[in-house]
Coordinates of C-alpha atoms in Angstrom, one line a residue:
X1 CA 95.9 54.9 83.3
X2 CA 93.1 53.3 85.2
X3 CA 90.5 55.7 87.0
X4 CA 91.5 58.5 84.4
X5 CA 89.5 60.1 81.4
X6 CA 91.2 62.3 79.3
X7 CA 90.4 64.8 76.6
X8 CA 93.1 66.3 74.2
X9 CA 92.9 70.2 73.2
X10 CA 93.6 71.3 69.5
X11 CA 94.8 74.4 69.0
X12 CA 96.7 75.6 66.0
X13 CA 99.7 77.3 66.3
X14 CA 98.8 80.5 64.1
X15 CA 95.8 79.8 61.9
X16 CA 92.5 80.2 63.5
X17 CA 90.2 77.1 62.8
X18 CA 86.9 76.6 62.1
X19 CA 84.7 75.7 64.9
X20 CA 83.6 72.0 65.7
X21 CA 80.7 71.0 67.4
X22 CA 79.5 74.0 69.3
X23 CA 76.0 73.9 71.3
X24 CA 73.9 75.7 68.6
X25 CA 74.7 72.6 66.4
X26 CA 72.7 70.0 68.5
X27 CA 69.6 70.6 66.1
X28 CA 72.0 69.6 62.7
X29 CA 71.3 66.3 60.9
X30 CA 73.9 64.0 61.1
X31 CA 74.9 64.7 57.6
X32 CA 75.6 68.0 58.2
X33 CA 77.1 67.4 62.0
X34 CA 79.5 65.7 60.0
X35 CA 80.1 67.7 57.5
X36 CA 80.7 70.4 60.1
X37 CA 83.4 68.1 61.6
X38 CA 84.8 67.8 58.4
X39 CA 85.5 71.5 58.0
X40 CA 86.8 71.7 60.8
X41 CA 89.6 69.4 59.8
X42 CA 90.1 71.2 56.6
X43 CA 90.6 74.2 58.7
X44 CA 93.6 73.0 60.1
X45 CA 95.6 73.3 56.7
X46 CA 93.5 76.0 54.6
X47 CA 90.5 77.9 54.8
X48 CA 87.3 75.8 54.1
X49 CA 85.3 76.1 51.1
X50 CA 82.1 77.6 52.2
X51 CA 78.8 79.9 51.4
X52 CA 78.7 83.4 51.1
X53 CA 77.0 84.3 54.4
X54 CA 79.2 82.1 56.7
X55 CA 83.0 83.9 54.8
X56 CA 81.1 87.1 55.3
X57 CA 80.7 86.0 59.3
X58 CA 84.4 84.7 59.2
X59 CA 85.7 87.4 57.8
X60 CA 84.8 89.5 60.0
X61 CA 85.4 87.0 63.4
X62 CA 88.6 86.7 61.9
X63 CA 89.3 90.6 61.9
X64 CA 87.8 91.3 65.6
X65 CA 89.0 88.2 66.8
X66 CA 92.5 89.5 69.0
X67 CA 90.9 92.6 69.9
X68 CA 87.5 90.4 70.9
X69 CA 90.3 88.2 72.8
X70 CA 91.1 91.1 74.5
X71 CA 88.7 92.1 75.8
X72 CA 87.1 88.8 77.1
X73 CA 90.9 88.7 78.8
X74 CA 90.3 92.4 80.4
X75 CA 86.6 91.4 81.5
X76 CA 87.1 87.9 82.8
X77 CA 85.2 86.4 80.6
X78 CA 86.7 82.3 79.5
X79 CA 87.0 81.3 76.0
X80 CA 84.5 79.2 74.6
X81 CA 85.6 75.5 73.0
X82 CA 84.1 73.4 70.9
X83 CA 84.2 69.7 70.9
X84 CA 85.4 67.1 67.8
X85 CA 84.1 64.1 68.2
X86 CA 86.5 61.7 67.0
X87 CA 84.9 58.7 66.2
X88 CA 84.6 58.8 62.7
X89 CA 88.0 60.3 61.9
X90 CA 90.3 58.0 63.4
X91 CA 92.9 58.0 60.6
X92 CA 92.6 62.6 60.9
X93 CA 93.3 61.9 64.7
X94 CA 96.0 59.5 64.7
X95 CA 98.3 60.1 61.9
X96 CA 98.1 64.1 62.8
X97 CA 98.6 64.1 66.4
X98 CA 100.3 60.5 67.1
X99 CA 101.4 57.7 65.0
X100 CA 105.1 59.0 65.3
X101 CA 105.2 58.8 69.3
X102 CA 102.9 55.9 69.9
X103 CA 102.2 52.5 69.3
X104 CA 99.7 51.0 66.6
X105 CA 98.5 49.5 69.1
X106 CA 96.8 52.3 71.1
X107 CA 94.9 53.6 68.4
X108 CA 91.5 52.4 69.4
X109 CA 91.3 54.0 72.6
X110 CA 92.7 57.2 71.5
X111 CA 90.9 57.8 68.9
X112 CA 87.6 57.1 70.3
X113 CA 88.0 60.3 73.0
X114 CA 86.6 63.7 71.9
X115 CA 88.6 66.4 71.3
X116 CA 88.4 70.1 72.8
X117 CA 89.1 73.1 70.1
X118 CA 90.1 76.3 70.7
X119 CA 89.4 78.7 67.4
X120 CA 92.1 81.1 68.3
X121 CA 95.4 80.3 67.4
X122 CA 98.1 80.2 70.3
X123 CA 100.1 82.9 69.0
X124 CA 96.9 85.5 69.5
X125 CA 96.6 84.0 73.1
X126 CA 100.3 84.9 73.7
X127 CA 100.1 88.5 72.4
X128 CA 97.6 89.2 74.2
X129 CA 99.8 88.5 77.0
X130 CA 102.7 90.3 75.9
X131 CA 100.4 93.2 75.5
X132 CA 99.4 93.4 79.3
X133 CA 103.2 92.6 80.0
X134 CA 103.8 96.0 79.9
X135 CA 101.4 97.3 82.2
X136 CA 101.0 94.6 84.4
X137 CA 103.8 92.7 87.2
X138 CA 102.4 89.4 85.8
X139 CA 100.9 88.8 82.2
X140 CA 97.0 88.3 82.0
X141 CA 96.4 85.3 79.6
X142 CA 93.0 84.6 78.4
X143 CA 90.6 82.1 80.6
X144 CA 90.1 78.7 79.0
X145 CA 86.5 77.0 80.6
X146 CA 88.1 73.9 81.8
X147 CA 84.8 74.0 84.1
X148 CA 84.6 70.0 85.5
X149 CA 88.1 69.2 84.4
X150 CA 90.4 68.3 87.8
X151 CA 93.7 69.1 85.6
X152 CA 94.8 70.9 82.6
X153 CA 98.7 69.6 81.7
X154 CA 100.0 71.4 78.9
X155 CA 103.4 70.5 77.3
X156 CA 106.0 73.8 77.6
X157 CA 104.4 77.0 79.3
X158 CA 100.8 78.1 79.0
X159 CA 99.8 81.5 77.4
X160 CA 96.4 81.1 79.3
X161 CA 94.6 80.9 82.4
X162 CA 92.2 77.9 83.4
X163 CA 89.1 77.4 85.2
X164 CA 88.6 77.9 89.1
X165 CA 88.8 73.9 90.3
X166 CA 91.3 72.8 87.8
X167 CA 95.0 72.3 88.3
X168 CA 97.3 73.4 86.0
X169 CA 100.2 71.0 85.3
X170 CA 102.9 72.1 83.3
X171 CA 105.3 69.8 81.5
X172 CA 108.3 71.4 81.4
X173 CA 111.5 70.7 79.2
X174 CA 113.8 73.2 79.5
X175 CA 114.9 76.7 80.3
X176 CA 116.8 77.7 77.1
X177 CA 114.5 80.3 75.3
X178 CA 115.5 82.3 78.7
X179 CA 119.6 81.0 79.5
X180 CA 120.4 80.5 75.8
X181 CA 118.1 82.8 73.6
X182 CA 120.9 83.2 70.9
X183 CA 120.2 79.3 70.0
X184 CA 116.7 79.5 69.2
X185 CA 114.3 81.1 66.7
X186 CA 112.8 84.0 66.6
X187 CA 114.5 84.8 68.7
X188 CA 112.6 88.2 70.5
X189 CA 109.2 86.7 70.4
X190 CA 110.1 83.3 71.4
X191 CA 112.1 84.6 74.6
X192 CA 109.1 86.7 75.9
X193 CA 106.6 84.5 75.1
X194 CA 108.2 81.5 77.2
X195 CA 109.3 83.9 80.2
X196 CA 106.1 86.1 80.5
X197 CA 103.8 82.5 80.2
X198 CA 106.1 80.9 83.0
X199 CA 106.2 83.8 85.5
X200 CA 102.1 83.9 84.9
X201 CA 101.7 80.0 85.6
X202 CA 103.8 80.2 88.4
X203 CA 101.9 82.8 89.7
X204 CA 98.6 81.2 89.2
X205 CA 99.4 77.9 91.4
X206 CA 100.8 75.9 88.2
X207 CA 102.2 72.8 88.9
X208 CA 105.7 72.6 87.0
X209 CA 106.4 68.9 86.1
X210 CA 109.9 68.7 84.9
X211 CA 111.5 66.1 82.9
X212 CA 114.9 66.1 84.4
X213 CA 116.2 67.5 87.6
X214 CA 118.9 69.9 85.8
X215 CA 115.7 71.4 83.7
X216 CA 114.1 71.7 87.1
X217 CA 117.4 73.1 88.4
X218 CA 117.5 75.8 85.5
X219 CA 113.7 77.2 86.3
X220 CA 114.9 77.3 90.0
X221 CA 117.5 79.8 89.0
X222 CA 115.2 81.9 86.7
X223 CA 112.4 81.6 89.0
X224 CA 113.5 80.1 92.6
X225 CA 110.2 80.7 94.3
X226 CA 108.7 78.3 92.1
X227 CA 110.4 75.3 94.6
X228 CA 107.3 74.0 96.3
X229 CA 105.8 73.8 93.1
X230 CA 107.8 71.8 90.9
X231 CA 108.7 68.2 90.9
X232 CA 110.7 65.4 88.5
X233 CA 108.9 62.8 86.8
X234 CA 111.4 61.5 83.4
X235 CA 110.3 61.4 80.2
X236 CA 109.4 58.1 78.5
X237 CA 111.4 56.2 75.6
X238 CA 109.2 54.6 73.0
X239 CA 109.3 50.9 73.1
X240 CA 110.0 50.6 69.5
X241 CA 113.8 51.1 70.2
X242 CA 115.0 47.5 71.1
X243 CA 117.9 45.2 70.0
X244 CA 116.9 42.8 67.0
X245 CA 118.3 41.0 64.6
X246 CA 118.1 43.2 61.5
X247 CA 121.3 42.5 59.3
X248 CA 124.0 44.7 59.2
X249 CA 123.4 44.8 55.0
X250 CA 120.4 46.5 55.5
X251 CA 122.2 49.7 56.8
X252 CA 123.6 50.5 53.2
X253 CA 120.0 50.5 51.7
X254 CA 118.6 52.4 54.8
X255 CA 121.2 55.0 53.7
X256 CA 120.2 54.9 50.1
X257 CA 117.0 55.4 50.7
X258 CA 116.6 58.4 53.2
X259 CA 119.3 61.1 52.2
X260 CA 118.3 64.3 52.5
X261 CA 117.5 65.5 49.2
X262 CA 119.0 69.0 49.5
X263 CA 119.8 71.3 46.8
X264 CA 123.4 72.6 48.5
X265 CA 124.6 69.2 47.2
X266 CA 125.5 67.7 44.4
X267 CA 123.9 64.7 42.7
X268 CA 124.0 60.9 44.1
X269 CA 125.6 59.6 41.1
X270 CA 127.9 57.0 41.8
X271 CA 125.9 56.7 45.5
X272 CA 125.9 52.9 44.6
X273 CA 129.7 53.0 44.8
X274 CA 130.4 54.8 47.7
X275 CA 128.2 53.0 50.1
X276 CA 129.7 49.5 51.0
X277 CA 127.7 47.1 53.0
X278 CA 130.0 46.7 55.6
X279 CA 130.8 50.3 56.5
X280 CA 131.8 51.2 59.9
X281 CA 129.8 55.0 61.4
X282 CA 129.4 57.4 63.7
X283 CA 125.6 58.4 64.2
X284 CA 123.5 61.8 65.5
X285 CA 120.4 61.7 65.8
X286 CA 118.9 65.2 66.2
X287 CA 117.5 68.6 64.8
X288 CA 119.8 70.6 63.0
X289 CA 119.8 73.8 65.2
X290 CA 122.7 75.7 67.0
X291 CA 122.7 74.0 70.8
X292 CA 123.0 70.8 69.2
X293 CA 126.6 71.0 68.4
X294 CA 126.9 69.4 65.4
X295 CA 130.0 71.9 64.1
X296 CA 131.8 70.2 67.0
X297 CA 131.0 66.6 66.3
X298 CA 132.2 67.1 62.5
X299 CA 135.1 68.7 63.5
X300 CA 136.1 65.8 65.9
X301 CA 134.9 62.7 63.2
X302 CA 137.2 64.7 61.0
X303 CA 140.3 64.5 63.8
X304 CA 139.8 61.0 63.6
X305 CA 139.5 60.4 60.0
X306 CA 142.6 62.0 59.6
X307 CA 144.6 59.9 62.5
X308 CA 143.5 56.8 63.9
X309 CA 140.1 56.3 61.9
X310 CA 140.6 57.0 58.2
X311 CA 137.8 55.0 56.9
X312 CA 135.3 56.4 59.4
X313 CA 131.9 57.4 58.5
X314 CA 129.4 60.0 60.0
X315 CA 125.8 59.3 59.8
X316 CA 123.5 62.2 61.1
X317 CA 119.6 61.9 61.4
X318 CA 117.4 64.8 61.6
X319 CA 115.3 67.2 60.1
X320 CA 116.6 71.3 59.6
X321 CA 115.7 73.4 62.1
X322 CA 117.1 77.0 62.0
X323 CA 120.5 78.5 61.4
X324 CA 121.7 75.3 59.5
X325 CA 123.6 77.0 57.5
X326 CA 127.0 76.6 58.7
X327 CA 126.5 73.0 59.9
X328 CA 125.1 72.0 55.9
X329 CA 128.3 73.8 54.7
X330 CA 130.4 71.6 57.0
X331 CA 128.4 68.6 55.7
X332 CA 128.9 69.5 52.1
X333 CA 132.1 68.2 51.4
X334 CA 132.0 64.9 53.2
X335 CA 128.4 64.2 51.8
X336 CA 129.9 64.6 48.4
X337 CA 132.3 62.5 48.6
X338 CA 130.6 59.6 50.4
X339 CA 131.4 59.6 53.7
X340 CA 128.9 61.8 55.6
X341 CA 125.5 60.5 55.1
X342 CA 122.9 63.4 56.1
X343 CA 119.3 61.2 56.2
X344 CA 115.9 62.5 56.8
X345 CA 112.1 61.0 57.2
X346 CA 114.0 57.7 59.0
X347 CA 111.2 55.8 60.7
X348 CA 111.9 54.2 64.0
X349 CA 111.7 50.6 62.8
X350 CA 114.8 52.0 60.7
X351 CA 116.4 54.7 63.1
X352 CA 116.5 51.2 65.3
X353 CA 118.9 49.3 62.9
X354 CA 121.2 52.7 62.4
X355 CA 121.2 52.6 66.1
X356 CA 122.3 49.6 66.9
X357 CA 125.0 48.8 64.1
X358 CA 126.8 51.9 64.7
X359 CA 130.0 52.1 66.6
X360 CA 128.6 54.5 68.6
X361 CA 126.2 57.6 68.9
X362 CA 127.3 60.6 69.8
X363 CA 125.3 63.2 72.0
X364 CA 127.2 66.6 71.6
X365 CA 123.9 69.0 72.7
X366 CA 125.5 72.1 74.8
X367 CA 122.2 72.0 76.5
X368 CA 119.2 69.9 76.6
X369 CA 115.9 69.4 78.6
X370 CA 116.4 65.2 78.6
X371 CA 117.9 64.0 75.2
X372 CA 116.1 60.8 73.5
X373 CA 118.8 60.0 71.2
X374 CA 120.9 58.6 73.9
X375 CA 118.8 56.7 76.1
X376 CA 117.4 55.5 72.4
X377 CA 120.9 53.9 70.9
X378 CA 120.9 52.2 74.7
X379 CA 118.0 50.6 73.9
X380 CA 119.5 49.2 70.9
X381 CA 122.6 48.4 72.3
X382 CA 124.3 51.2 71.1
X383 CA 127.4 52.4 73.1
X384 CA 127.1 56.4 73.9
X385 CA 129.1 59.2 73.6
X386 CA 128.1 62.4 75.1
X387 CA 128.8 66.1 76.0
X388 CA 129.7 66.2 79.8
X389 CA 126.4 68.4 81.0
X390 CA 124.3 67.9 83.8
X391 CA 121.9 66.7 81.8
X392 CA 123.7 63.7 80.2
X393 CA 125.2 63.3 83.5
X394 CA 121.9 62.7 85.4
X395 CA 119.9 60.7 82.7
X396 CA 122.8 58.7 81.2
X397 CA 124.5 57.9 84.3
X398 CA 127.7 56.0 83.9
X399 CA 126.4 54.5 80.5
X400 CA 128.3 56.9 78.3
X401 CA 131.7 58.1 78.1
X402 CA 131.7 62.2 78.3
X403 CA 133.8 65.1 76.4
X404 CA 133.9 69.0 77.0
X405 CA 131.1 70.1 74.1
X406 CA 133.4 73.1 74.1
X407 CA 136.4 71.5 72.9
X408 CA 137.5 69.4 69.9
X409 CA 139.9 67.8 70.7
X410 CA 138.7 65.9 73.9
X411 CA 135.5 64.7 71.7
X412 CA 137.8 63.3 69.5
X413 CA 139.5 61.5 72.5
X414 CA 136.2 60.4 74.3
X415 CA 135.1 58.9 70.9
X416 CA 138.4 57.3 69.7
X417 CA 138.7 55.5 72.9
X418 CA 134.8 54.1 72.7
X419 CA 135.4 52.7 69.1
X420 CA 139.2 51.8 69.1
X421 CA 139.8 48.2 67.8
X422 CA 141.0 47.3 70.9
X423 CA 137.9 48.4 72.7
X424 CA 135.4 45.8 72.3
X425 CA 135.8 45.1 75.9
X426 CA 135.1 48.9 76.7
X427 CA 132.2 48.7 74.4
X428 CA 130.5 45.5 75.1
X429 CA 130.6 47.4 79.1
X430 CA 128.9 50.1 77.7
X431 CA 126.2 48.0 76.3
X432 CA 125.4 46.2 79.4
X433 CA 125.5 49.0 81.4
X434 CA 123.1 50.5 79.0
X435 CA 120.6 48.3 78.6
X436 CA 120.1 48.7 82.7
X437 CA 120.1 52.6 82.2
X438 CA 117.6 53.1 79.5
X439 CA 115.3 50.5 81.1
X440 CA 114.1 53.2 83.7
X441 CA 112.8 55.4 81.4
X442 CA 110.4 52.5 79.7
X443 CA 106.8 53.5 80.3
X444 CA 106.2 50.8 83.0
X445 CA 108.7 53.0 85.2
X446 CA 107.4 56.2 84.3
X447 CA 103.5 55.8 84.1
X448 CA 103.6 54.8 87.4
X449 CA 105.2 57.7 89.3
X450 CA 102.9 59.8 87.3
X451 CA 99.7 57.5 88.6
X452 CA 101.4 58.0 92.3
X453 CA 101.2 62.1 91.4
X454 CA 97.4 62.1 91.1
X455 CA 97.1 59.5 93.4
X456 CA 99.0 62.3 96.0
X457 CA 96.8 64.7 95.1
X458 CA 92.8 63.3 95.1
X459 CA 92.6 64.2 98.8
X460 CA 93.5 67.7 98.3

């Protein structure tokens, strides 16, 4: 946006990295300025290859490093940063960080910004948190030096603290790890971690930026003090979902080409045979994890296949997540036979065909903080089916048609009256409708209520 420079922060989740550019390295050649750089990248997958003095030194950084974490926490002392300069590792920068969310086209100015890096992994700044938890009302988070930065906006809540004179924004997607902790992983850490950094933000003056007003309405519950200091601002849809006119033949070789290869089934012999060009599907697009519901979306394509739909097909898209287990038994079956097609690594030049030659696409999340897939297959002119949430309510408006996630059978009705053969009226509705839906969440609707936020707040 116009009038704003921005910076990103790299932080691993768990390994600490090697430093970048720190002060003390002004006096390197270039060569070796690079080089340094260049470790630093290595850093973020293994340990670089270096001499015997500088392991020694990293070894034993590496041991004192929580404790030294500590104690800069306890002392208030910030942590220092130090600064990747981008410039000559455009291709590290963008297919790490953002080729998957962005268009090719913003490379250039993206990848021309430096980059801030934190050597201690996020995981040591949350225990270090959890560790005061216990003694303290409100966690004490290490101090980032965000000195002559106006805002810090970090995506989920911030185990950390920032600078006096910055803002903290905090973009936040949902409440589950705290209303639904038996969906997610690890499960005790992952809980305390995203409570005890939320109460301390909120205590600190964080902004809370929500992406949909039922998230926002969840962190009032946990946390209604928080009012004055959360607002609503969408998320964005990528414009790479749009309707084209990709032929319907190329769904069959889509298929072929991106199933999952997964041990629990057998071989694709015969794949060839079972995939028709013409075939008429259900899709999901999401994670395989438990709030997502799949078990009840099988269970309902299976009511249908054995009534009114016999020939139907379920497509789902997504990568594992955790406690998949049950859901890739449920899959097994089907997926041997030919008729449930489980795909993975599907681009969005491809996830955009799948989209918009399905009948429809079916949402069946028991919770969620916005849900892409939807406002995604609206794009593409997709109709939607959904789980009746607030959620789904709020962002897909009167676009979908809705079912109890709870119950079976009335999926199986909400579907079966979307793609009944007498429905095309029904579905060409839902198309129109939409396409005026999902247009509001297109960046040139969104960036502008977030240029209007900072616009609001330059006199304060």
């Amino acid at each position: 946006m116009p009038g704003l420079h921005t910076q990103g922060l790299i932080q691993h989740g768990g390994r600490r990295l090697r430093a970048a550019l720190l002060p003390r390295h002004a006096t390197l050649s270039e060569s070796r300025r690079i080089f340094q750089l260049s470790k630093f990248i290595v850093s973020l997958n293994e340990r670089p290859y270096s001499n015997a003095w500088e392991n020694f030194t990293e070894n034993v950084s590496g041991y004192v490093a929580l404790n030294g974490l500590r104690l800069r926490t306890a002392l208030g002392l910030s942590v220092p940063h130090s600064v990747f300069d981008a410039r000559l590792f455009a291709d590290f920068v963008w297919r790490t960080f953002f080729d998957k969310t962005l268009s090719a086209a913003e490379k250039e100015g993206i990848t021309l910004d430096d980059f801030i890096v934190v050597q201690a992994p996020r995981n040591q700044f949350h225990k270090v948190g959890l560790r005061s938890s216990s003694l303290r009302a409100v966690a004490r988070y290490p101090m980032l030096d965000t000195q002559g930065f106006d805002y810090f906006l970090a995506q989920t809540p911030f185990p950390g603290r920032v600078s006096a004179g910055t803002q903290m924004v905090v973009r936040y997607h949902d409440a589950v790890p705290i209303l639904m902790p038996h969906t997610i992983t690890d499960k005790a850490f992952h809980q305390a971690t995203h409570f005890q950094a939320l109460r301390a933000n909120i205590a600190s003056g964080a902004l809370l930026s929500c992406i949909s007003e039922a998230t926002r309405q969840d962190l009032l519950t946990v946390f209604p003090e928080s009012e004055k200091q959360t607002f609503v601002i969408h998320n964005m849809v990528s414009e790479e979902y749009f309707e084209d006119d990709a032929p319907r033949s190329l769904v069959a070789r889509l298929v072929r080409n991106r199933l999952a290869e997964m041990p629990e089934f057998k071989s694709k012999v015969g794949l060839d045979k079972q995939v028709e060009d013409d075939f008429e599907y259900l899709l999901m697009v999401s994670t395989i994890e438990p709030r997502k519901n799949h078990m009840l979306l099988v269970s309902a394509w299976e009511r249908l296949k054995y009534s009114t739909h016999p020939n139907l097909k379920l497509m789902v898209v997504g990568n594992t997540g955790w406690d998949q287990g049950p859901v890739i038994k449920a899959f097994k079956p089907w997926a041997e036979k030919g008729e449930l097609f489980y795909l993975q690594n599907v681009p969005s030049p491809e996830l955009r065909v799948l989209y918009q030659h399905a009948l429809a696409t079916v949402c069946p999340s028991v919770a969620e903080g916005f849900d892409y897939s939807g406002i995604e297959a609206m794009r593409c002119g997709c109709p939607v089916v959904s789980s009746d949430i607030a959620v789904h309510r709020e962002i897909y408006q009167s676009a979908s048609a809705f079912f109890n996630p709870y119950a079976v059978d009335d999926a199986a009705r909400a579907i079966g009256e979307v793609i009944a053969a007498d429905g095309q009226g029904l579905r060409s509705a839902m198309r129109e409708r939409g396409r005026e839906v999902a247009q509001q969440y297109l960046p040139k609707n969104i960036l502008p209520k977030w240029a209007d936020f900072f616009e609001s707040r330059k006199s304060r």
